[in-house]
XYZ file of C-alpha atoms in Angstrom:
707
model
C -0.026 -0.001 -0.047
C 1.678 3.329 -1.155
C 1.377 6.423 1.155
C 0.189 9.584 -0.497
C 2.993 12.247 -0.254
C 1.851 15.479 1.398
C 3.041 18.657 -0.554
C 5.223 21.003 1.705
C 3.767 24.570 1.453
C 6.467 27.268 2.019
C 6.128 29.177 5.005
C 6.309 32.534 3.020
C 3.157 31.405 1.045
C 1.303 30.644 4.266
C 2.293 33.984 5.822
C 1.308 35.896 2.699
C -2.118 34.073 2.385
C -2.714 35.040 6.047
C -1.611 38.600 5.703
C -3.924 38.911 2.533
C -6.819 37.282 4.391
C -6.523 39.734 7.461
C -6.219 42.814 5.205
C -9.275 41.917 3.027
C -11.365 41.320 6.111
C -10.231 44.730 7.357
C -11.070 46.250 4.070
C -14.335 44.454 3.975
C -15.350 45.792 7.394
C -14.524 49.267 6.565
C -16.268 49.089 3.183
C -19.527 47.258 4.106
C -20.045 48.026 7.816
C -18.597 51.434 8.480
C -19.119 52.867 4.952
C -15.566 54.182 4.957
C -13.657 52.543 2.218
C -9.965 52.721 2.806
C -8.615 51.942 -0.572
C -9.931 52.126 -4.235
C -11.703 49.345 -5.746
C -8.601 48.750 -8.041
C -6.357 48.043 -5.086
C -8.926 45.777 -3.424
C -9.312 43.822 -6.649
C -5.546 43.423 -6.921
C -5.387 41.895 -3.339
C -8.372 39.610 -3.729
C -7.025 38.177 -7.169
C -3.560 37.555 -5.428
C -5.370 35.611 -2.759
C -7.382 33.714 -5.292
C -4.261 32.752 -7.362
C -2.451 31.525 -4.101
C -5.440 29.565 -3.195
C -5.798 27.985 -6.588
C -2.048 27.084 -6.537
C -2.420 25.617 -2.971
C -5.993 24.380 -2.440
C -4.945 22.834 0.896
C -4.927 26.401 2.207
C -8.506 27.133 1.447
C -10.712 27.434 4.538
C -14.393 28.076 5.024
C -13.870 31.560 6.303
C -11.635 32.773 3.632
C -12.797 35.967 1.996
C -12.869 34.059 -1.356
C -15.629 31.689 -0.008
C -18.014 34.490 0.817
C -19.399 37.852 -0.310
C -18.808 41.188 1.542
C -19.009 41.586 5.191
C -21.302 40.923 8.203
C -24.621 42.972 8.520
C -24.508 45.884 10.881
C -25.858 44.957 14.294
C -28.230 47.928 14.281
C -30.404 46.612 11.714
C -32.707 43.464 11.663
C -31.094 40.629 9.962
C -32.707 39.182 6.894
C -31.845 35.775 5.228
C -31.955 35.932 1.489
C -34.058 33.060 0.032
C -31.803 33.075 -2.982
C -28.180 34.237 -2.020
C -27.186 37.628 -3.476
C -23.900 36.213 -4.927
C -21.264 38.663 -6.483
C -19.930 38.250 -10.088
C -16.663 37.006 -11.173
C -14.479 39.821 -12.811
C -12.753 40.088 -16.036
C -10.046 42.781 -16.737
C -8.787 41.744 -20.107
C -10.470 40.825 -23.663
C -8.695 37.294 -23.226
C -10.835 36.814 -20.137
C -13.932 37.757 -21.802
C -13.129 35.413 -24.717
C -12.516 32.602 -22.139
C -15.913 33.335 -20.426
C -17.704 33.089 -23.738
C -15.769 29.918 -24.613
C -16.867 28.377 -21.281
C -20.624 29.263 -21.852
C -20.558 27.926 -25.348
C -19.010 24.722 -24.314
C -21.227 24.286 -21.275
C -24.373 24.842 -23.413
C -23.043 22.966 -26.570
C -23.894 25.834 -28.746
C -21.880 27.723 -31.403
C -23.066 31.202 -30.292
C -24.753 32.618 -27.052
C -26.901 35.536 -26.807
C -26.019 37.829 -23.853
C -27.680 40.688 -22.142
C -25.244 43.560 -21.552
C -25.571 46.443 -18.957
C -23.592 48.988 -17.062
C -22.108 47.948 -13.822
C -23.518 50.465 -11.343
C -21.183 51.592 -8.608
C -23.577 51.855 -5.833
C -25.156 49.728 -3.216
C -26.990 46.300 -4.028
C -30.395 45.887 -2.461
C -33.318 43.258 -2.592
C -36.903 44.457 -2.783
C -39.799 42.017 -1.857
C -43.350 42.752 -2.973
C -46.176 40.781 -1.296
C -49.708 41.286 -2.938
C -48.004 43.962 -5.088
C -46.940 46.085 -1.980
C -43.406 46.654 -0.922
C -42.995 44.655 2.340
C -39.259 44.435 2.798
C -35.911 45.940 1.558
C -32.538 44.341 2.404
C -28.932 45.034 1.615
C -26.801 42.168 0.287
C -24.615 42.097 3.488
C -22.615 38.720 3.184
C -24.717 37.460 0.391
C -26.699 35.246 2.354
C -27.727 37.378 5.341
C -28.429 41.279 4.961
C -29.710 44.219 6.768
C -33.375 45.230 6.657
C -33.631 48.751 5.424
C -37.382 48.936 4.375
C -38.150 52.170 5.938
C -35.317 53.875 4.264
C -35.811 52.292 0.900
C -39.476 53.718 1.011
C -38.100 57.276 1.056
C -36.334 56.482 -2.346
C -38.811 58.104 -4.853
C -37.673 55.838 -7.690
C -38.628 52.669 -5.755
C -42.424 51.670 -6.473
C -44.410 51.236 -3.044
C -47.066 49.431 -5.077
C -47.105 47.598 -8.281
C -49.669 47.524 -11.030
C -52.276 44.755 -11.317
C -50.402 43.202 -14.288
C -47.453 42.476 -11.882
C -47.087 39.096 -9.898
C -48.731 39.028 -6.485
C -45.215 38.067 -4.985
C -42.126 39.507 -6.607
C -38.497 39.882 -5.646
C -36.468 42.408 -7.590
C -32.796 43.345 -7.057
C -31.108 46.462 -8.113
C -28.586 49.195 -7.141
C -29.064 52.275 -5.149
C -26.896 55.008 -6.423
C -26.295 58.871 -6.358
C -25.675 61.011 -9.493
C -22.495 63.227 -9.588
C -24.558 66.381 -9.477
C -26.619 65.260 -6.438
C -23.225 64.075 -4.754
C -21.701 67.315 -5.085
C -24.787 69.140 -3.638
C -24.873 66.824 -0.818
C -21.233 67.321 -0.058
C -21.743 71.142 -0.121
C -24.633 70.891 2.375
C -22.604 68.652 4.532
C -19.539 71.061 4.552
C -21.776 74.192 5.178
C -23.244 72.295 8.194
C -19.959 71.531 9.609
C -20.589 67.781 9.014
C -18.413 64.949 7.527
C -18.304 64.922 3.755
C -18.339 61.737 1.626
C -15.515 60.203 -0.275
C -17.366 59.416 -3.560
C -20.970 58.800 -4.547
C -20.906 55.101 -3.739
C -19.828 55.925 -0.198
C -22.576 58.624 0.108
C -25.301 56.152 -1.253
C -24.286 53.507 1.253
C -24.205 55.864 4.250
C -27.366 57.194 3.190
C -29.240 53.960 2.757
C -27.954 52.633 6.052
C -29.161 55.519 8.388
C -30.987 54.528 11.475
C -33.339 57.515 11.165
C -35.300 57.223 7.785
C -35.783 60.895 7.890
C -32.116 61.394 7.220
C -32.400 59.124 4.377
C -35.281 60.916 2.951
C -33.077 63.967 2.610
C -30.628 62.415 0.705
C -31.049 62.047 -3.162
C -30.830 58.411 -3.703
C -31.906 56.661 -7.089
C -32.630 52.968 -7.624
C -32.046 51.033 -10.819
C -33.402 47.323 -11.098
C -31.186 44.926 -12.742
C -32.511 41.376 -11.801
C -35.872 39.616 -11.711
C -35.277 37.202 -8.838
C -38.409 35.218 -8.279
C -42.213 35.449 -8.719
C -45.561 33.964 -7.817
C -48.851 34.371 -9.228
C -47.730 35.019 -12.796
C -49.374 33.388 -15.853
C -46.135 33.421 -18.029
C -42.762 34.051 -16.372
C -40.279 35.812 -18.601
C -37.991 33.542 -20.417
C -35.043 35.771 -20.872
C -33.240 38.365 -18.637
C -33.779 41.080 -21.296
C -37.750 40.397 -21.295
C -37.642 40.379 -17.422
C -35.963 43.994 -17.472
C -38.810 45.088 -19.978
C -41.436 43.952 -17.703
C -39.978 45.485 -14.633
C -39.885 48.721 -16.659
C -43.551 48.379 -17.344
C -44.164 47.751 -13.483
C -42.548 51.167 -12.694
C -39.027 50.186 -11.994
C -36.202 52.330 -13.454
C -33.847 50.240 -15.510
C -30.738 51.084 -17.429
C -31.360 52.702 -20.756
C -27.952 51.592 -21.901
C -28.592 47.939 -21.931
C -28.324 45.928 -24.933
C -28.554 42.067 -26.132
C -25.766 40.773 -28.496
C -24.448 37.716 -29.765
C -20.949 36.302 -29.499
C -17.624 37.563 -27.739
C -16.847 40.233 -30.186
C -20.088 42.036 -29.677
C -19.425 41.919 -25.989
C -16.119 43.608 -26.579
C -17.779 46.186 -28.712
C -20.349 46.982 -26.012
C -17.539 47.448 -23.436
C -15.601 49.975 -25.535
C -18.835 51.834 -26.188
C -19.661 52.102 -22.504
C -16.032 53.013 -21.765
C -16.172 55.852 -24.081
C -19.502 57.000 -22.615
C -18.302 56.465 -19.092
C -17.609 60.179 -18.178
C -20.792 61.342 -19.810
C -23.071 59.381 -17.546
C -24.851 61.009 -14.650
C -23.619 58.407 -12.134
C -20.530 56.266 -11.634
C -20.071 52.878 -13.224
C -16.896 50.745 -12.847
C -17.518 48.344 -15.720
C -20.121 46.457 -17.703
C -21.927 43.004 -16.902
C -22.650 40.283 -19.400
C -25.239 37.782 -18.696
C -26.555 34.731 -20.625
C -29.911 36.005 -21.757
C -31.902 32.947 -21.565
C -32.921 31.880 -18.115
C -33.173 28.086 -19.067
C -29.404 28.393 -20.300
C -28.501 30.046 -17.166
C -30.095 27.189 -15.147
C -28.029 24.754 -17.266
C -24.646 26.643 -16.674
C -25.435 26.857 -12.963
C -22.987 28.250 -10.243
C -19.514 27.881 -8.719
C -19.149 28.432 -5.116
C -19.226 32.231 -5.158
C -20.583 33.201 -8.518
C -22.696 32.276 -11.401
C -21.010 30.591 -14.381
C -23.561 32.415 -16.718
C -22.443 36.022 -15.849
C -19.284 38.067 -15.478
C -18.355 41.789 -14.698
C -15.854 43.333 -17.216
C -14.187 46.012 -15.061
C -12.957 49.327 -16.544
C -9.358 50.533 -15.946
C -9.487 51.943 -12.557
C -10.072 55.650 -12.102
C -8.567 55.624 -8.599
C -5.245 54.125 -7.513
C -2.815 54.306 -4.535
C 0.591 55.834 -4.784
C 2.909 57.916 -2.703
C 2.993 61.725 -2.497
C 6.675 62.542 -3.128
C 6.601 66.512 -3.033
C 4.314 69.393 -3.300
C 5.366 72.224 -5.659
C 3.348 75.523 -6.047
C 2.271 76.856 -9.511
C 1.311 80.445 -9.957
C -1.495 80.736 -12.697
C -2.308 83.579 -15.158
C -4.590 85.143 -12.657
C -1.886 84.807 -9.950
C -3.676 82.132 -8.109
C -1.239 79.820 -6.196
C -2.201 76.212 -6.612
C -0.384 73.235 -4.825
C 0.615 70.416 -7.237
C 1.312 67.003 -6.095
C 4.437 65.162 -7.417
C 3.607 61.524 -7.333
C 5.337 58.256 -7.749
C 3.990 57.294 -11.303
C 0.858 55.110 -11.240
C -1.548 53.910 -13.778
C -5.128 55.503 -13.389
C -7.965 55.428 -15.976
C -5.679 53.985 -18.520
C -2.811 56.505 -18.453
C 0.212 56.971 -16.159
C -0.314 59.979 -13.622
C 2.580 61.572 -12.089
C 1.118 64.810 -11.077
C -2.120 65.863 -9.385
C -4.053 68.922 -8.131
C -4.404 69.643 -4.535
C -6.686 72.546 -4.931
C -5.510 74.766 -2.224
C -4.138 74.762 1.265
C -7.381 74.644 2.969
C -8.114 71.433 0.960
C -4.764 69.939 2.225
C -5.506 70.711 5.817
C -9.167 69.458 5.697
C -7.935 66.131 4.233
C -4.841 65.971 6.474
C -2.450 65.304 3.385
C 1.182 65.282 4.067
C 4.385 65.025 1.975
C 5.487 61.367 2.046
C 1.854 60.071 2.514
C 0.350 57.158 0.633
C -2.574 58.843 -1.072
C -5.754 57.780 -3.305
C -5.616 59.481 -6.784
C -8.600 59.923 -8.844
C -8.948 60.712 -12.586
C -12.029 61.037 -14.667
C -11.912 61.364 -18.454
C -9.972 64.366 -19.222
C -10.231 65.936 -15.999
C -6.905 66.688 -14.129
C -6.258 63.948 -11.837
C -6.759 64.972 -8.165
C -5.735 63.442 -4.598
C -8.917 62.329 -2.992
C -7.599 61.361 0.598
C -4.472 60.129 2.357
C -3.977 56.865 4.094
C -2.807 57.882 7.592
C -2.566 54.137 8.603
C 0.254 53.820 6.242
C 2.359 56.570 7.871
C 5.940 55.942 9.326
C 6.467 59.004 11.213
C 8.616 60.898 8.458
C 5.824 62.462 6.583
C 5.734 66.470 6.542
C 3.095 68.989 6.917
C 2.684 71.405 3.964
C 2.708 75.205 4.324
C 1.959 77.492 1.484
C 4.753 80.000 0.937
C 4.215 83.552 2.088
C 5.864 84.979 -0.961
C 5.448 84.111 -4.677
C 7.705 81.271 -5.747
C 8.022 82.956 -9.189
C 8.633 86.751 -8.519
C 8.958 86.964 -4.614
C 5.943 89.265 -4.254
C 3.841 88.974 -1.085
C 1.013 86.289 -1.076
C -2.366 87.427 -0.197
C -5.125 85.043 0.850
C -8.751 85.454 -0.175
C -10.794 84.433 3.054
C -13.921 83.949 0.931
C -12.460 81.676 -1.816
C -9.736 79.916 0.366
C -7.402 80.778 -2.624
C -3.988 82.569 -2.232
C -2.810 85.109 -4.806
C 0.453 86.615 -5.744
C 0.213 90.384 -5.439
C 2.795 91.306 -7.883
C 0.224 91.266 -10.884
C 2.079 93.974 -12.915
C 5.408 92.322 -12.340
C 5.152 88.521 -11.963
C 6.301 86.561 -14.946
C 3.634 83.915 -14.448
C 0.926 86.665 -14.902
C 2.603 88.731 -17.645
C 0.368 87.744 -20.600
C -2.942 87.951 -18.713
C -1.887 91.413 -17.064
C -0.969 92.776 -20.373
C -4.070 91.551 -22.154
C -6.222 93.220 -19.427
C -4.026 96.305 -19.483
C -4.475 96.712 -23.246
C -8.330 95.811 -23.443
C -10.821 98.047 -24.801
C -12.351 99.070 -21.434
C -8.899 99.729 -19.974
C -6.085 101.391 -21.989
C -7.788 100.578 -25.212
C -4.711 99.758 -27.296
C -6.360 98.782 -30.467
C -4.539 95.941 -32.577
C -2.730 94.539 -29.535
C -4.505 91.162 -29.164
C -3.838 87.904 -27.351
C -1.470 86.365 -30.101
C 0.723 89.396 -30.395
C 0.986 89.762 -26.639
C 2.037 86.185 -26.426
C 4.706 86.683 -29.114
C 6.114 89.976 -27.433
C 6.430 88.133 -24.131
C 7.804 85.022 -25.364
C 10.335 87.161 -27.068
C 10.965 88.949 -23.700
C 10.531 92.182 -25.488
C 7.633 93.059 -23.084
C 7.915 92.007 -19.508
C 5.282 94.386 -18.002
C 2.840 96.942 -19.097
C 5.431 99.822 -18.967
C 7.502 98.207 -21.658
C 4.876 98.751 -24.130
C 5.635 102.617 -24.002
C 9.403 101.925 -24.014
C 10.801 102.888 -27.705
C 13.787 100.749 -27.131
C 11.696 97.881 -26.832
C 8.605 98.439 -29.139
C 9.056 100.431 -32.247
C 7.866 100.293 -35.887
C 11.061 98.792 -37.171
C 11.226 96.038 -34.452
C 7.467 95.195 -34.728
C 7.772 94.826 -38.496
C 10.071 91.972 -38.117
C 7.375 89.924 -36.517
C 5.403 87.291 -38.374
C 2.203 88.509 -39.949
C 3.332 92.066 -38.911
C 4.344 94.326 -41.887
C 5.385 98.156 -41.543
C 1.805 99.363 -41.838
C 0.479 97.243 -39.173
C 3.504 98.066 -36.924
C 2.736 101.804 -37.571
C -0.895 101.411 -36.641
C -0.024 99.549 -33.347
C 2.504 102.395 -32.404
C -0.140 104.930 -33.083
C -2.810 103.041 -30.892
C -0.049 102.966 -28.159
C 0.577 106.726 -28.515
C -3.108 107.489 -28.241
C -3.294 105.295 -25.114
C -0.684 107.475 -23.264
C -3.365 109.952 -22.378
C -6.229 108.183 -20.463
C -8.424 108.783 -17.338
C -7.813 108.106 -13.856
C -10.747 105.380 -13.712
C -9.414 103.600 -16.816
C -6.051 103.618 -15.508
C -6.974 101.994 -12.271
C -9.107 99.531 -13.948
C -6.048 98.592 -16.321
C -3.784 97.945 -13.368
C -5.757 94.631 -12.737
C -6.276 95.120 -8.988
C -7.981 92.066 -7.695
C -11.830 92.787 -7.069
C -11.646 96.117 -8.767
C -13.827 96.442 -11.778
C -14.872 99.311 -13.810
C -17.516 100.678 -11.469
C -15.139 100.487 -8.370
C -12.393 102.031 -10.313
C -14.661 105.023 -11.015
C -15.741 105.250 -7.231
C -12.062 105.282 -6.241
C -11.173 107.997 -8.764
C -14.103 110.144 -7.598
C -13.456 109.522 -4.084
C -9.714 110.084 -3.816
C -9.129 112.369 -6.920
C -5.648 111.413 -7.491
C -3.389 108.162 -7.563
C -1.076 109.414 -4.917
C -3.939 109.939 -2.596
C -5.309 106.354 -3.313
C -1.831 104.837 -2.887
C -1.577 106.544 0.453
C -4.976 105.232 1.626
C -5.452 102.972 4.489
C -7.776 100.108 4.467
C -10.116 102.221 6.770
C -9.890 105.006 4.163
C -10.739 102.601 1.331
C -13.820 101.349 3.141
C -15.232 104.703 3.428
C -15.746 104.494 -0.428
C -19.407 103.478 -1.173
C -19.742 99.556 -1.938
C -16.285 98.813 -0.916
C -16.021 96.278 2.037
C -13.065 94.839 3.906
C -12.237 92.169 1.150
C -11.917 94.572 -1.630
C -10.153 97.274 0.719
C -7.593 94.600 1.509
C -6.963 93.812 -2.050
C -6.597 97.341 -3.061
C -4.259 98.203 -0.028
C -2.053 95.179 -0.383
C -1.721 95.927 -4.225
C -0.213 99.289 -3.593
C 1.935 97.939 -0.614
C 3.757 95.723 -3.170
C 6.916 97.443 -4.362
C 7.132 95.685 -7.740
C 3.728 97.093 -8.653
C 4.764 100.652 -7.728
C 7.930 100.269 -9.701
C 5.784 99.442 -12.886
C 3.539 102.468 -12.097
C 6.575 104.642 -11.931
C 7.887 103.335 -15.325
C 4.512 103.982 -16.913
C 4.669 107.684 -15.752
C 8.523 107.946 -17.024
C 7.354 106.787 -20.411
C 4.539 109.407 -20.589
C 1.428 107.769 -19.418
C -0.727 110.564 -17.952
C -4.192 111.023 -16.727
C -6.334 113.970 -15.505
C -6.935 114.176 -11.728
C -9.299 116.279 -9.629
C -10.176 117.172 -5.942
C -10.933 114.244 -3.734
C -14.744 113.793 -2.680
C -13.593 114.101 0.961
C -12.448 117.638 0.392
C -15.871 118.768 -0.872
C -18.502 120.506 1.495
C -21.254 118.015 2.425
C -23.643 120.974 2.948
C -23.742 122.094 -0.595
C -25.278 120.336 -3.478
C -23.091 122.363 -5.794
C -19.769 121.325 -4.096
C -18.926 118.469 -6.215
C -15.307 116.996 -7.059
C -13.545 118.161 -10.069
C -13.975 115.522 -12.678
C -11.534 112.509 -12.705
C -12.585 111.676 -16.314
C -12.221 114.572 -19.001
C -15.463 113.236 -20.423
C -17.271 114.310 -17.203
C -16.602 117.985 -17.631
C -20.012 118.774 -18.704
C -21.865 116.341 -16.608
C -24.712 117.171 -14.353
C -25.184 115.972 -10.896
C -28.917 115.031 -10.959
C -28.206 111.481 -9.957
C -25.675 112.053 -7.389
C -25.751 109.811 -4.417
C -28.016 107.336 -6.265
C -26.954 103.740 -7.107
C -28.568 101.857 -10.157
C -28.493 98.243 -11.213
C -29.227 97.316 -15.009
C -30.937 94.121 -16.052
C -32.498 92.846 -19.119
C -32.529 94.460 -22.543
C -33.645 98.067 -22.792
C -35.539 99.280 -26.065
C -32.822 101.732 -27.418
C -29.918 101.824 -24.838
C -27.159 99.292 -24.700
C -25.765 98.272 -21.332
C -22.948 100.546 -22.062
C -24.868 103.506 -23.143
C -27.340 103.217 -20.128
C -24.312 103.065 -17.825
C -22.795 106.258 -19.450
C -26.174 107.984 -19.192
C -26.500 107.358 -15.458
C -22.860 108.210 -14.802
C -23.052 111.305 -16.751
C -25.599 112.672 -14.497
C -23.675 111.884 -11.344
C -25.158 108.380 -10.554
C -23.415 105.057 -9.849
C -24.098 101.736 -11.560
C -23.471 98.513 -9.548
C -23.402 94.946 -10.709
C -25.629 93.552 -7.889
C -28.729 94.321 -6.156
C -28.501 95.171 -2.317
C -30.224 97.247 0.294
C -28.079 100.153 -0.753
C -29.586 99.948 -4.343
C -31.642 103.166 -5.177
C -33.472 101.895 -8.476
C -33.203 98.887 -10.631
C -33.562 99.684 -14.310
C -35.294 96.614 -16.016
C -35.732 95.730 -19.646
C -36.968 92.693 -21.549
C -35.835 89.325 -20.280
C -34.828 90.675 -16.835
C -33.544 87.988 -14.627
C -32.880 87.227 -11.056
C -31.991 90.803 -10.267
C -35.474 92.092 -10.912
C -36.830 89.395 -8.658
C -34.480 90.426 -5.816
C -35.272 94.026 -6.259
C -39.052 93.184 -6.048
C -38.242 91.170 -2.700
C -36.452 93.986 -1.195
C -39.008 96.660 -2.264
C -36.493 98.613 -4.497
C -38.144 100.852 -7.056
C -38.151 99.509 -10.635
C -37.759 101.697 -13.622
C -37.984 101.056 -17.349
C -35.859 103.140 -19.944
C -38.634 105.696 -20.180
C -38.710 106.023 -16.286
C -35.096 106.440 -16.139
C -35.278 109.336 -18.639
C -38.140 110.851 -16.620
C -36.186 110.496 -13.367
C -33.080 112.265 -14.914
C -35.435 114.996 -16.213
C -37.089 115.459 -12.950
C -34.020 115.513 -10.986
C -32.286 117.808 -13.414
C -35.107 120.405 -12.988
C -35.124 119.969 -9.291
C -31.334 120.539 -9.071
C -31.513 123.486 -11.357
C -34.238 125.202 -9.544
C -32.165 125.348 -6.166
């Protein structure tokens, strides 16, 4: 009698299997019970497949409690336990075309047919749920749990408006339907915004939000969450004359019963058609309103499904073809700071290269310093990186459990890394800006484009492409260089591509004309953050001269109507930056001039006639009929453009604001007036049409002239 030899299993293999099982159990608990996924799905799949491969190589190591022998985790103890009459098993996964071809071959061989008809549908990235209808009324809803026992969430499911509470008479008296509870991208963003505003915890992704919302102990909380349900399986029925014979027919019936089903489902024949469907859905992935992480192929005929049967953990007649992961885990090696065209400082993560969504990612946005602080992201951390379509990759969260103690906290620099100017933080937008707008090389092109624009210095012919050419050749480093004849001349400009002598002469003439401007235009041209045309005019009228404005304190600035602490801080900081003052001085040296007047503060408040000298030459003949009044324009006026209406109001001493507030005197409304009109009506602010505006000016002018 021969003795059977026992194979020796290396200790390293036993230890690796034990480690994988413990890791997967921990991840399962966090994912299914605590609704706090610790790693992306792709990382989980990689670990699970490694364990499957080792158990296949060493079947002696398979135990009943291995994660490969069951689905998911245990139900939460807070909910009543439900036993599924038919287990809610998960699907086997395919990641390559070869694995799909192998699945099709197994189905053909198992059925003994040359080709198989399949039902294809998107694989929702949400929470699986089973719905039981008795006498056509929803009586029970349960989560998948471990596949055999789940959690009863009936009260919560009833709050989801896409789940029918009662089925039509044509439906079976008893019906069990399974599907997915999801949250759309738009609803997810709105929910996280509300959570953040309320000072509550935000969710990592829509799937996490859907799971946490469905498993609330208080159904009132679930009712406030924007959950949606999609049916994907007819499980069992009683009291039906003719049961559906195929999966696709079953989904059509469910749709007639009032269940939402995927509009992107399709039936196909053969493996090549499966792969075509996969490519089509992969291309559509980023346009869908919700997340999908792959597609599902099912043998369509129920009789053929029964013949193929099940393996221990999944049906033989279905498989999930997974998309390339849009999330992956990698290490954050460094954080650099980039300065954009607007001067905004953006932290950029430098990563150990990792494949995400079909491309290799080495850099990712970190948004701003506040985001880094809230997410507790440190240099050296292992992080989760997400990429969706063509969107710039971003770091979703860090993995603190992997820290070794050498990680470093990031601090945004106090001075611009490009030009050394002081960094200003916008408290409302959580964004930091370089204050060297006229000097900073990172902002040169945009600063010069704004400076030369029609509403600013109005240098005709100096467009975006030409500015880019001048900056790239380093002929122009800041707006003052435009007026330097050693840098910009007809002869030099004529050498540029698509710029002959005549075009060069025209541009030099436009630059010469712009040397003599108005103080409001000059202030607007400087590109001071938060200073638009209306604010520039207010500043010119109030201070009268540039020197007075430069010397103003933040308190002085807030004395100007409509200027609050944020705008005052932006103006004050701009004129505290030496680089900006150097460019202004250079502009003066090169002959840029403007007319100045008496400051408003120096005029007598007791006399209607004591008005400041005009800051704009065009105001020399203006009246003061609308002095002290603030107007808001909305809609389309019969004969006046927005610019003409603004000029008319300002010519009579009034002020035009872009937003309605309690300080607004009148709203001038035309055709197709929008939200500004509604807000004015709510605040009880007088409404004028164009004719009413002209009558007001006439009445005020007569009243003023009679004094």
